[in-house]
Steps between C-alpha positions, in 0.01 A plus 500: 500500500639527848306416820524654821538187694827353240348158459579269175239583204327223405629205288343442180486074454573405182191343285433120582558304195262248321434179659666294292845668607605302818722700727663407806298618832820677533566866719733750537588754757435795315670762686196774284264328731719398730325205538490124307348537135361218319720548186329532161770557203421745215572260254127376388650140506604520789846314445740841446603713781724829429698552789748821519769505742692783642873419470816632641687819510777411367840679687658272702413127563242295579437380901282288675228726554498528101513084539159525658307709277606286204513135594190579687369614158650216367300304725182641394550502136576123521199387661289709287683339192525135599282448798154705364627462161466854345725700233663727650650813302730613809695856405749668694675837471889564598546893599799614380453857515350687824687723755683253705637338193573860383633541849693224543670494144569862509701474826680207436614644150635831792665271707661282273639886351593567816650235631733512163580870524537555885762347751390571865290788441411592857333807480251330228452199785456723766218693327317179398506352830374855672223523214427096602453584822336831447250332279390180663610489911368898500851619628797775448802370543666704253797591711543148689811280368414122374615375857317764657202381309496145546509537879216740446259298317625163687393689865192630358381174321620267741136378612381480157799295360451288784144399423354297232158665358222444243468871475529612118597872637727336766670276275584797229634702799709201614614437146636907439642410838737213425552704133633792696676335762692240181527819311685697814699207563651468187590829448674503838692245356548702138652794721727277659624354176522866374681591779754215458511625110291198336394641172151278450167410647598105542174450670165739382198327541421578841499884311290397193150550698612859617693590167209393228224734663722780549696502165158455308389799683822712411554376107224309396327751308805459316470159354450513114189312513430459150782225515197238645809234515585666831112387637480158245810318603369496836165381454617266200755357764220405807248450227679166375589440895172529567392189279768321583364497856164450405598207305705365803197524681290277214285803462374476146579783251248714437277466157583829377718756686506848508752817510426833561779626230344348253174644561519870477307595216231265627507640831465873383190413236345359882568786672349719178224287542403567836606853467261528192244347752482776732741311772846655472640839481851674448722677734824676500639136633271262277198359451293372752202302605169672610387328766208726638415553101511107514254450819266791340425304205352180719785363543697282799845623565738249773224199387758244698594803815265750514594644860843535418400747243609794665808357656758736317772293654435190230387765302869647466661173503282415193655765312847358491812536689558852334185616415364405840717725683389822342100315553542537856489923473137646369479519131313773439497406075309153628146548517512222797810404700317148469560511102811314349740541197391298192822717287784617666755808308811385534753702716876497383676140587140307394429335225249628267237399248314733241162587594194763396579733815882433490768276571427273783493168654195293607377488825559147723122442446411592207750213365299179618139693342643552155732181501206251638178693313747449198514126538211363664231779401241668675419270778721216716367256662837504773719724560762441845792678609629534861283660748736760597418629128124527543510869613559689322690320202219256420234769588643710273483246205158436554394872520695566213391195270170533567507876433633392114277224421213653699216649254415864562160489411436224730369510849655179578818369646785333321658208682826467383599210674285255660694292756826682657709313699763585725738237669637560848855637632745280588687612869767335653540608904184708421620701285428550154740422236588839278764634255447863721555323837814288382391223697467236242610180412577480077343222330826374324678513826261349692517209270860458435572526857251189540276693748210420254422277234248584247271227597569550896385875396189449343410197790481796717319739338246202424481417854421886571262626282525746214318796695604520785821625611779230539715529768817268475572345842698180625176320534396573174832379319451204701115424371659545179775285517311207682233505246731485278737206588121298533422519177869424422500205705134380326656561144735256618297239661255450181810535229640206707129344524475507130759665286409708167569231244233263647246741462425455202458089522239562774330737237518789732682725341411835397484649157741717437278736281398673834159352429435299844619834724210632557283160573807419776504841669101561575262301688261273286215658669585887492125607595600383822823603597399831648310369745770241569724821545316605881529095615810386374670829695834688502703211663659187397260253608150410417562298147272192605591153585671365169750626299299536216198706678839696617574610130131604387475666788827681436405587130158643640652684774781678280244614252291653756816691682622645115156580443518725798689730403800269422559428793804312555585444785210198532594281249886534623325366763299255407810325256671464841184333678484272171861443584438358869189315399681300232811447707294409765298240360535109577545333240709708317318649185470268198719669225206609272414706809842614557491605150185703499586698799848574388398593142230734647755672717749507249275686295417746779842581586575533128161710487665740734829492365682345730663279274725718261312517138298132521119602431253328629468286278859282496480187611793444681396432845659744813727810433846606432773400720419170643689289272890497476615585148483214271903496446521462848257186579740207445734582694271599792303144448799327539668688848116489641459134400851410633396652823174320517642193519780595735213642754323196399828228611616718783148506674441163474528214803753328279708845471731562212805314420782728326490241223112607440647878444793371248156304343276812489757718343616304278147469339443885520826552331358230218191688438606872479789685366592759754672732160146463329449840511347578845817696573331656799454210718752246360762592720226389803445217328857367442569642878207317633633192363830579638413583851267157500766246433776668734269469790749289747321139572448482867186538731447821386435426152068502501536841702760646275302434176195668627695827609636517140205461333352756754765728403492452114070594578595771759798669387616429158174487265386764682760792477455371147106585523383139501327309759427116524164491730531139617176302530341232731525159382710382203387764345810685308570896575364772305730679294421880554616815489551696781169763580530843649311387802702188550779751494357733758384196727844345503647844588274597791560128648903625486414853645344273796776304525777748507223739727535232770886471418590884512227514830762188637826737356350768670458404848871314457630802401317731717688309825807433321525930414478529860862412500614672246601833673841431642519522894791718490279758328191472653487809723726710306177732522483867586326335853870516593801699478805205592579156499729223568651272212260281565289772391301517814409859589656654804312816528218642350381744264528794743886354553353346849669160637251210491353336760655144603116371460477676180824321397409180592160562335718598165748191555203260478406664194820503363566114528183391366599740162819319548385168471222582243788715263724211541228257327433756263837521379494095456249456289533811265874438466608875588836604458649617898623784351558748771504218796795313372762756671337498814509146512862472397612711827285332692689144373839668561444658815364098639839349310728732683337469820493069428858537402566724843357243699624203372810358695768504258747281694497154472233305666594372885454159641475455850577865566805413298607650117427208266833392405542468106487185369848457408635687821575837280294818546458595141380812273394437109796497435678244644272268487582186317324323237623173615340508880200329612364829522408588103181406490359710804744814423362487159128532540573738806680757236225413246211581764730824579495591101180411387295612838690743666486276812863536693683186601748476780858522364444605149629854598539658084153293366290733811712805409409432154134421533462817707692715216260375283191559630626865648600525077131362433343784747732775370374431162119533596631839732649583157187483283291618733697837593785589294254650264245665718773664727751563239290611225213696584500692228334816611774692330447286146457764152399316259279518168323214309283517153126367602263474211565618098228571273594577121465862597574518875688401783497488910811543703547438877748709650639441884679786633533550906747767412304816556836694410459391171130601411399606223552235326471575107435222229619487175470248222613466117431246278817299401761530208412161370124596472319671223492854680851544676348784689655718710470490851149637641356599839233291617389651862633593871470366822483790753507245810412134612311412788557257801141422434624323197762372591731776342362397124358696224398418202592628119272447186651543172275663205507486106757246486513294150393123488761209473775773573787472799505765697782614764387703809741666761376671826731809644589245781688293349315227419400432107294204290415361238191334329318430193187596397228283397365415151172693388191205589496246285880479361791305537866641602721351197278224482449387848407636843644375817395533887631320813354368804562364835409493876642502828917644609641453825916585542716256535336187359662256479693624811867577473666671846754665278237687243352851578248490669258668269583258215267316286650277273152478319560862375830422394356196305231756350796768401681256317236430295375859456693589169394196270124547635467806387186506748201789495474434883504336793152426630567396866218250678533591863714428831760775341604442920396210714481695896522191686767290378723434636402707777210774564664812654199708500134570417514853438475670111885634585598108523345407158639806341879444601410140357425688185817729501725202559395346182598838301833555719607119366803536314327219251183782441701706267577239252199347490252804422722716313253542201268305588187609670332329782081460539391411831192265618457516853538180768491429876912529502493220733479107570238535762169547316315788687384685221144430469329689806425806289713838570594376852814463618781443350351601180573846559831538586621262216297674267632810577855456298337316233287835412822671542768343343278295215210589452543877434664381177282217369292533202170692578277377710171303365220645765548822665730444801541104435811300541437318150629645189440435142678674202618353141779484340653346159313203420318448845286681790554411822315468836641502844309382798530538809431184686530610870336845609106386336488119617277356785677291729614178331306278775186708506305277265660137290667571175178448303299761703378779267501720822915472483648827309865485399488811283176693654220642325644762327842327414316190312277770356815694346643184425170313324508828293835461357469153393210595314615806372617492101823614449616691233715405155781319564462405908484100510538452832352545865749456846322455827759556744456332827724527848385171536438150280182466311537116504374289786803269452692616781362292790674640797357808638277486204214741695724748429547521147171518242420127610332630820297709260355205166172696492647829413764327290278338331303807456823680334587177315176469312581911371826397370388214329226738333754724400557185212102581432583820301710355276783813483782256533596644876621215712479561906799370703552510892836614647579442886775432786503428878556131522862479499477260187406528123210312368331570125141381537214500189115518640354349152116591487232201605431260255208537271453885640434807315878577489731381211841296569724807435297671791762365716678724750803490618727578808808549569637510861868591580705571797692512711700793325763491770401270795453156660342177323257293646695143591135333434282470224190715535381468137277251356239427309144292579358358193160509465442780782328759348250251332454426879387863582458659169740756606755446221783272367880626630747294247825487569725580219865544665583506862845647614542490928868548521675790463608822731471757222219447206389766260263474131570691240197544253563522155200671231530451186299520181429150293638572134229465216211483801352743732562275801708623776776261633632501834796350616531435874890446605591397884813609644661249773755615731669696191471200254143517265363196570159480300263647240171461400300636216163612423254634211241757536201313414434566142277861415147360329353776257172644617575398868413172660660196630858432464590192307603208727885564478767309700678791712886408561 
């Protein structure tokens, strides 16, 4: 029967039952009447309710949207059990056989074939992201590359990817969005490693999305179906994930449960029923529902959503994920587009099940019908699901339930169900949580990551209703949490009030046979309560002038709120008004008060399961997680007593004496044995009495006390998740573990603080970065065209002379920079660098001038020559020791010597002193431009090897020579390798360009892993190098890679070496055969431009920087062999390098592109300076620390606004610490120019310690990378400070993370360079418990030292899968230090890594 007008039929009210039967007055919104039901159960007793529940689809797991459905059904099902007391027969099905399971099973089982069989199949990617894109953004881009395609869909999408919206359509069209945009992005990079010759797909699941969909659509009709393992062990595998969630949650296991598999006979004797009934009929596809047939014969069809009964949209998504598709074309076989498939025929790749008209597969609705008639019978009294499923899904079941149980020869209805209820979505920003929209949060994650708890869960879908949509927002969480931590704090105050075992000696205790439940829960007076229900309110208040009118009216107003509908919301309220009324009473509550409140809302909470599996009934008063564990108690009793009475002494008029602590301890020790077993607090203990009696005995002493025992509340119990709430009077403190929202309150009181701190840092640092810019380069600008040394402009842009009113303007400028650059420099302890030789002419050019001026004859008297004082003019050397004389001649030639000051008559010591400081001024003139005029190096041919797969390699070749172009290539492998090949052509190089700086680059193809490899260009020059081991294996047992930071010729200086010589490659070459070393990978300032002098600003200055390095007569030596990786720096003292792409960014840049980074290893993001690639045992990721970062003074350290890496860069970067890596690969490198550690403290804004919040941020995805448990440890390599410093950052205490989480760094340099005089590097305990931005522990610290380089040893543990790596530090030639670690042990199944020591 269908009416014009769509409105719901009407709702046929089950029969009252006799008057002795006593049923709650209690109602339901009934979404068939849309409107609150009184509810009437079919059971003539009254006392059994069958309840069906639809359950979940099971193909991938569980998320918090699923979390509301079922704990809000939880919710329900309790308070219908143990609040109204009725039997509840609750039955829920688990689908684990429809089209998306089909789907999703069937494509995985392609993928995982092709991700076995195929190595960088482009043309198979390329299709699959064209037929992505094709099929869900409604564009051709069949002929666009993956580059040309991400800049595409970035510039078309750019508004909507910078929006948030609740729009379903918008947010599936964002999703495809970021699919294709991952997808194009990663293949970028897959063409990049093809190109360089690496033969796998190291990182594919930005290509899963695109591949699944588009490999289904080519092969799966392929799939042997009749194998169902290919469809079970997927839905076997989420099934059991599924209840394990569920069970997390404290959602109670279903009575009986359900599985469409096991069903299929049953489900086609339904569907032969209704067919037999006039209500189904068979097509060429299946068998399908009648609906008009259905409506002709007096029926209701879309009872719950009548006017969306025509809405072929829901219509076609009703039909399943394949099915559906082919719904959304006219069937002309249907006999309504509105009817729906109760059989399915099974195309080839789905599973199939015999049947009368073939074999099929049952339709998604049909399942719940058969499965729940089956169980429950002809009529349920509930039946709830969420609401997105009530069109068409649960209109379908009723249509087609009714239309089998109905009885043809009757005119009237058959209500199948009688109360249907649907429980709200859950959104978070708006948005609805879905599988299709990839926006959720997964219910295991969300709880191991401590987001949620299962009781903080369920307190906020109590607080929100079970209807009604729930949107999670920050106010929300924080209802939650401060409802919460009340009745945590009341549990405390009445277990301290009276604890458990007096109960029973007041004689009120409950029985624990779950007899007294009931009589504690509702009011004594329940023909009442309703009409309490209007005056007692939503809100806290109103519960009466005593205590105990407080509790009745509590008990009367909670029966009336679940009798509405359950709502509850109200008596969440109205336990926190019973809260404030009892704490606010005067007197305090007697304790058979205390008792009866907490017992009643201990049986509430318990009621609605908040307290893990305690019914009702227990009588243990409060919930779990208030008491310490019972092992544990001693030793707690005895620190909290102990402090007590220190609190107690040191507060007192009379103060403490230090013979009152010896006293105090010395009982405590008497009455607990710190070894007693409470292992986790023992050491506190023993600590606590330590720190007590070495308090020094002075004035002091009262204040010192308290600040320890403020610091053993504060600091130590509480990292260890205990707090000791201290009490007015003599009262002692509460033992108590530390809450959620005690947590959360003492964080956003440090946020406060260190908001006001950073504001402070900021405004400090905002006037101190004024100085930062040096006044010498201040208006090296394109505003003007010359200047003087001062670096004061001359003329302007157009080559004009300035005014003299302009100048004087500029001048003024210039000297306030001055002064401001000069403070600058003070307190961030910069290095001169480039203003040292200025400053050294400057000094010689006043000494000569002094020494001009100064009369050299001896001094007159009178107008007379002084005579001498023994009447002999005399020269050094004939003066004699034995004259009067000695004294003064002596500290005259000692004042000559020491301070080149000239003295009358000492003729040789001036001569000398000048010599010696025109030696010391040659020798700066020497360093500063020997090289640069002597060696340009424009003319320099050279060759190096850059990076080496195990199947490729990249050669830079430098050849100015145009005489000598083309250049051919030619390689063999070697005699002592497995192949002793011949020698083979590998490419020509027609010409180079000036552009490039006369470089070209060679890539090597098809070479053999682990094989050496000679290479010889037609110039000349020739190589060698060594391929790399296939991922995940060792070179004979071990596989080696060196690193360093920082060269600069000539260190320490020597005026007779070359001038181009760096004895830290020398150092380096020496070592090079016993290494046996993979490659070099090289952490920035491969130059340094302004030391000791900066000759230039232009890219042609940096590059013949660059070309001086390679024209060293040390180079040779020290690379032969041995590749070189590049990350990039600032190539300078003066840090400059954070104002974006501004100057001087480009022009350094420029050779770096050239010379380094054209043959890195590929390239992580299309057109990024950050690499990642694997080899051997390890994958590696190289920032780039400089071009992405805002300016280190923009914001303080602990601003989230402050970028080191940039978007992007910590995107790529976040992704490859969480990526899995395949068989054999235990370990991750993060490469970084400059330290990770915050240890450093001069400069410090410059290195990753002006940057905690990102740090932090990238610290916390390391530490997860322990989470997985595949035995892959993460380790930090960096340079730039001049020294060497190992540092560990351990995770926090009591955390998520595991011990053997622990990171590591490793920062060496110089390679060949200076040594900071001072120490830079320490360590301040206790700091990142300050600012929860991490612990930095020092583990070896190594300042001195011209020439440092770390050789890194992998290795494979013997009998164990752990990977061992060796860290060795070379010193000025000599090694000088190791250190060892463990990969944290691999834990089956994933999970967390045990708590192993590393080193």
């Amino acid at each position: 029967m269908a009416s014009s007008a769509r409105e719901q039929p009407p709702w046929q009210r089950p029969p009252p039952h006799p008057s002795h039967t006593e049923l709650p007055p209690l109602k339901i919104w009934n979404s068939l009447t849309r409107s609150k039901t009184p509810f009437i159960p079919v059971d003539p007793n009254g006392r059994k309710v069958t309840w069906y529940a639809c359950g979940p689809t099971v193909y991938d797991d569980a998320h918090l949207g699923h979390a509301r459905n079922y704990v809000t059904s939880d919710i329900l099902r309790r308070i219908m059990r143990d609040y109204f007391g009725f039997d509840v027969q609750y039955v829920m099905n688990i689908t684990d056989i429809d089209d998306k399971i089909i789907l999703r099973a069937r494509q995985q089982h392609l993928l995982q074939e092709f991700k076995a069989g195929q190595k960088n199949d482009i043309s198979t990617l390329k299709s699959a992201l064209v037929s992505y894109i094709s099929k869900n953004l409604d564009t051709s881009l069949a002929d666009a590359s993956p580059a040309a395609i991400h800049t595409i869909i970035s510039e078309t999408y750019a508004d909507l990817l910078g929006r948030n919206t609740a729009d379903e359509n918008e947010a599936k069209k964002k999703m495809h969005v970021k699919t294709t945009l991952g997808a194009a992005r990663a293949m970028t990079a897959i063409e990049a490693q093809t190109e360089a010759g690496v033969s796998t797909m190291e990182d594919s699941r930005n290509l899963d999305d695109i591949l699944m969909p588009y490999l289904d659509s080519q092969y799966g009709a392929t799939v042997e179906a009749r194998d169902h393992t290919i469809f079970t062990k997927l839905t076997r595998r989420h099934e059991e994930r599924f209840t394990e969630d569920m069970r997390a949650l404290n959602v109670l296991d279903p009575d009986v449960t359900t599985r469409v598999t096991e069903y299929g006979a049953q489900i086609v004797d339904f569907v032969s029923r209704i067919e037999q009934n006039g209500f189904a009929y068979k097509t060429s596809k299946g068998v399908y529902f009648d609906v008009d047939g259905f409506e002709r014969a007096n029926n209701h069809y879309a009872r719950l959503e009548p006017w969306n009964r025509n809405d072929q949209a829901l219509q076609a998504d009703g039909e399943g994920a394949i099915s559906g598709k082919e719904n959304k074309k006219v069937d002309l076989e249907k006999r309504s587009q509105a009817d729906f498939a109760l059989w399915k025929f099974s195309k080839p790749g789905e599973p199939s099940w015999p049947s009368p008209w073939g074999d099929g597969r049952p339709g998604w609705h049909i399942e719940c019908s058969a499965m729940a008639s089956d169980k429950l019978g002809s009529q349920l009294d509930i039946h709830s699901g969420g609401i997105d499923l009530a069109f068409p899904h649960h209109d379908n079941e009723l249509a087609q339930s009714e239309a089998y149980w109905c009885d043809t020869h009757s005119r009237h209805q058959h209500q199948w169900v009688n109360y249907f209820v649907h429980m709200g979505h859950l959104s978070i920003a708006g948005a609805k949580m879905s599988k299709s929209l990839k926006n959720f949060t997964t219910i295991r994650d969300a709880l191991s990551s401590g987001t949620w708890t299962s009781r903080g869960l369920r307190i906020v879908l109590l607080l929100g209703g079970w209807r009604e949509g729930i949107e999670i927002t920050g106010d929300l969480v924080k209802a939650g949490l401060a409802w919460e931590d009340k009745v945590d704090n009341f549990f405390i105050k009445a277990k301290d009030i009276l604890p458990d075992r007096e109960l029973q000696a007041l004689g009120l205790s409950d029985p624990t046979d779950g007899s007294a439940s009931t009589s504690i829960l509702l009011p004594t007076d329940k023909s009442t309560a309703t009409e309490m229900y209007d005056s007692i309110g939503h809100e806290n208040g109103g519960y009466g002038t005593s205590v105990e009118q407080a509790l009745d009216k509590a008990k009367r107003g909670t029966f009336a709120a679940l009798c509405d509908s359950f709502n509850t919301a109200v008596p969440m309220g109205i336990i926190s008004g019973l809260i404030t009324t009892y704490n606010a009473a005067d007197p305090t509550p007697s304790p058979a008060i205390t008792v009866h409140i907490a017992r009643w809302i201990t049986t509430m909470v318990n009621m609605f399961g908040l307290n893990g599996v305690a019914r009702p009934s227990d009588p243990v008063i409060g919930w779990s997680g208030l008491d310490v564990p019972e092992a544990d108690r001693p030793t707690l009793s005895a620190l909290s007593s102990l402090r007590d009475q220190l609190r107690t002494r040191a507060r007192s008029p009379e103060g403490i004496m230090h013979a009152d602590i010896e006293d105090l301890v010395a009982t405590s020790t008497k009455h607990v044995d710190a070894d007693d077993g409470s292992r986790g607090y023992a050491d506190l203990l023993q600590a606590f009495w330590a720190s007590a009696k070495s308090q020094p005995d002075d004035k002091d002493l009262a204040r010192n006390v308290l600040a320890l025992c403020d610091r053993i509340r504060d600091v130590d119990l509480w990292q260890r998740g205990i707090y000791l709430e201290d009490r007015e009077g003599n009262k002692p403190a509460l033992i108590r573990l530390v809450s959620k929202e005690m947590q959360v309150g003492k964080e956003e009181k440090e946020r406060q603080k260190q908001k006001a701190k950073a504001q402070r840092d900021a405004e400090a640092a905002a006037k101190a970065e004024k100085g930062r810019l040096s006044h010498t380069d201040m208006f090296k600008t394109d505003d003007y065209s010359a200047w003087d040394e001062e670096g004061l402009p001359t003329r302007d842009k157009e080559g004009l002379e300035l005014t003299k009113s302009r100048g004087k303007k500029l001048r003024k400028d210039w000297e306030r920079q001055k002064k401001l650059h000069e403070s600058w420099l003070k307190v961030h302890g910069i290095i001169p660098g480039h203003q040292i030789p200025p400053l050294v002419y400057a000094a010689f050019a006043v000494y000569v001038t002094w020494l001009i001026i100064t009369p050299g004859e001896e001094t007159k008297v009178n107008g007379k020559p002084k005579p001498p004082l023994n009447g002999k003019r005399h020269s050094d050397k004939n003066v004699s020791p034995s004259t009067s004389t000695h004294q003064g001649d002596g500290w005259q030639r000692a004042k000559t010597w020491v301070m080149g000051v000239p003295s009358p008559g000492l003729t040789l010591s001036n001569i000398a002193t000048v010599a010696f400081n025109l030696f010391l001024l040659l020798g700066v003139l020497d360093v500063v431009y020997r090289g640069q005029l002597f060696y340009p190096s424009r003319d320099l041919s050279f060759t190096r090897v850059g990076y080496v797969s195990d199947t490729t390699a990249k050669i830079l070749v430098r050849e100015p020579d145009t005489a000598q172009f083309p250049v051919y290539l030619s390689y063999r492998a070697l005699p002592d390798s497995a192949l002793n090949d011949s020698w083979k052509a590998a490419g020509t190089l027609e010409a180079s360009l000036e552009s490039k700086d006369y470089t070209r680059t060679f890539t090597i193809k098809g070479l053999r892993a682990s094989t050496h490899y000679q290479y010889a260009l037609s110039t000349n020059h020739t190589g060698f190098f060594r391929t790399a081991p296939t991922h995940g294996r060792l070179l004979d047992g071990k596989f080696t890679f060196l690193t360093s930071s920082c060269l600069k010729p000539r260190f320490p200086y020597s005026p007779l070496s070359h001038p181009l010589a760096f004895v830290g490659l020398r150092h380096l070459a020496t070592w090079l055969p016993r290494l046996n070393a993979q490659f070099m990978v090289f952490l920035g300032d491969f130059i340094y431009i302004d030391v000791p002098h900066r000759h230039g600003y232009d890219a042609e200055t940096y590059r013949s920087e660059y070309r001086r390095v390679y024209a060293s007569p040390d180079w040779p030596a020290a690379s032969q062999g041995l590749p070189w990786l590049h990350v990039i720096d600032d190539h300078e003292i003066a840090n400059d390098w954070d104002r974006g792409l501004a100057h001087p960014y480009p022009e350094a840049r420029d050779p770096w592109d050239i010379y380094h980074a054209s043959v890195n290893p590929p390239q992580a993001e299309i057109n990024a300076s950050y690499f990642t690639f694997t080899q051997g045992p390890a994958s590696f990721f190289m920032l780039d620390t400089r071009r992405y970062r805002t300016p280190s003074a923009s914001n303080p350290a602990t601003s989230p606004n402050k970028t080191m890496l940039g978007p992007a860069q910590l995107s790529s970067l976040l992704h490859f610490l969480q990526r899995e890596e395949a068989a054999g690969i235990k370990w991750k490198f993060v490469i970084s120019s400059i330290p990770f550690t915050r240890n450093w403290r001069v400069n410090s804004k410059d290195t990753w310690a002006g940057y905690l919040h990102e740090r932090r941020e990238v610290l916390e995805a390391m530490w997860d990378v322990s989470l997985r448990g595949d035995g892959v440890g993460v380790v930090l390599l960096s340079g730039d400070r001049h020294e060497f410093a190992a540092t560990a950052f351990p995770p926090p205490k009591g955390g998520r993370w595991p011990l053997s989480a622990t990171v590591h760094e490793f920062s060496t340099s110089p390679l060949s360079m200076f040594y900071l005089p001072i120490r830079s590097y320490w360590e301040v305990e206790g700091e990142g418990e300050r600012d929860g931005m991490g612990e930095d522990v020092c583990i070896k610290y190594l300042p001195d030292g011209n020439s440092k380089f770390g050789a890194v040893e992998l290795e494979q543990v013997k009998g164990n899968e752990q990977g061992l790596l060796r860290f060795r530090l070379f010193v000025d030639g000599v090694e000088t230090w190791q250190y060892v670690l463990m990969t944290p042990p691999a834990v089956a199944g994933g999970g967390r890594g045990k708590d192993a020591i590393w080193g």
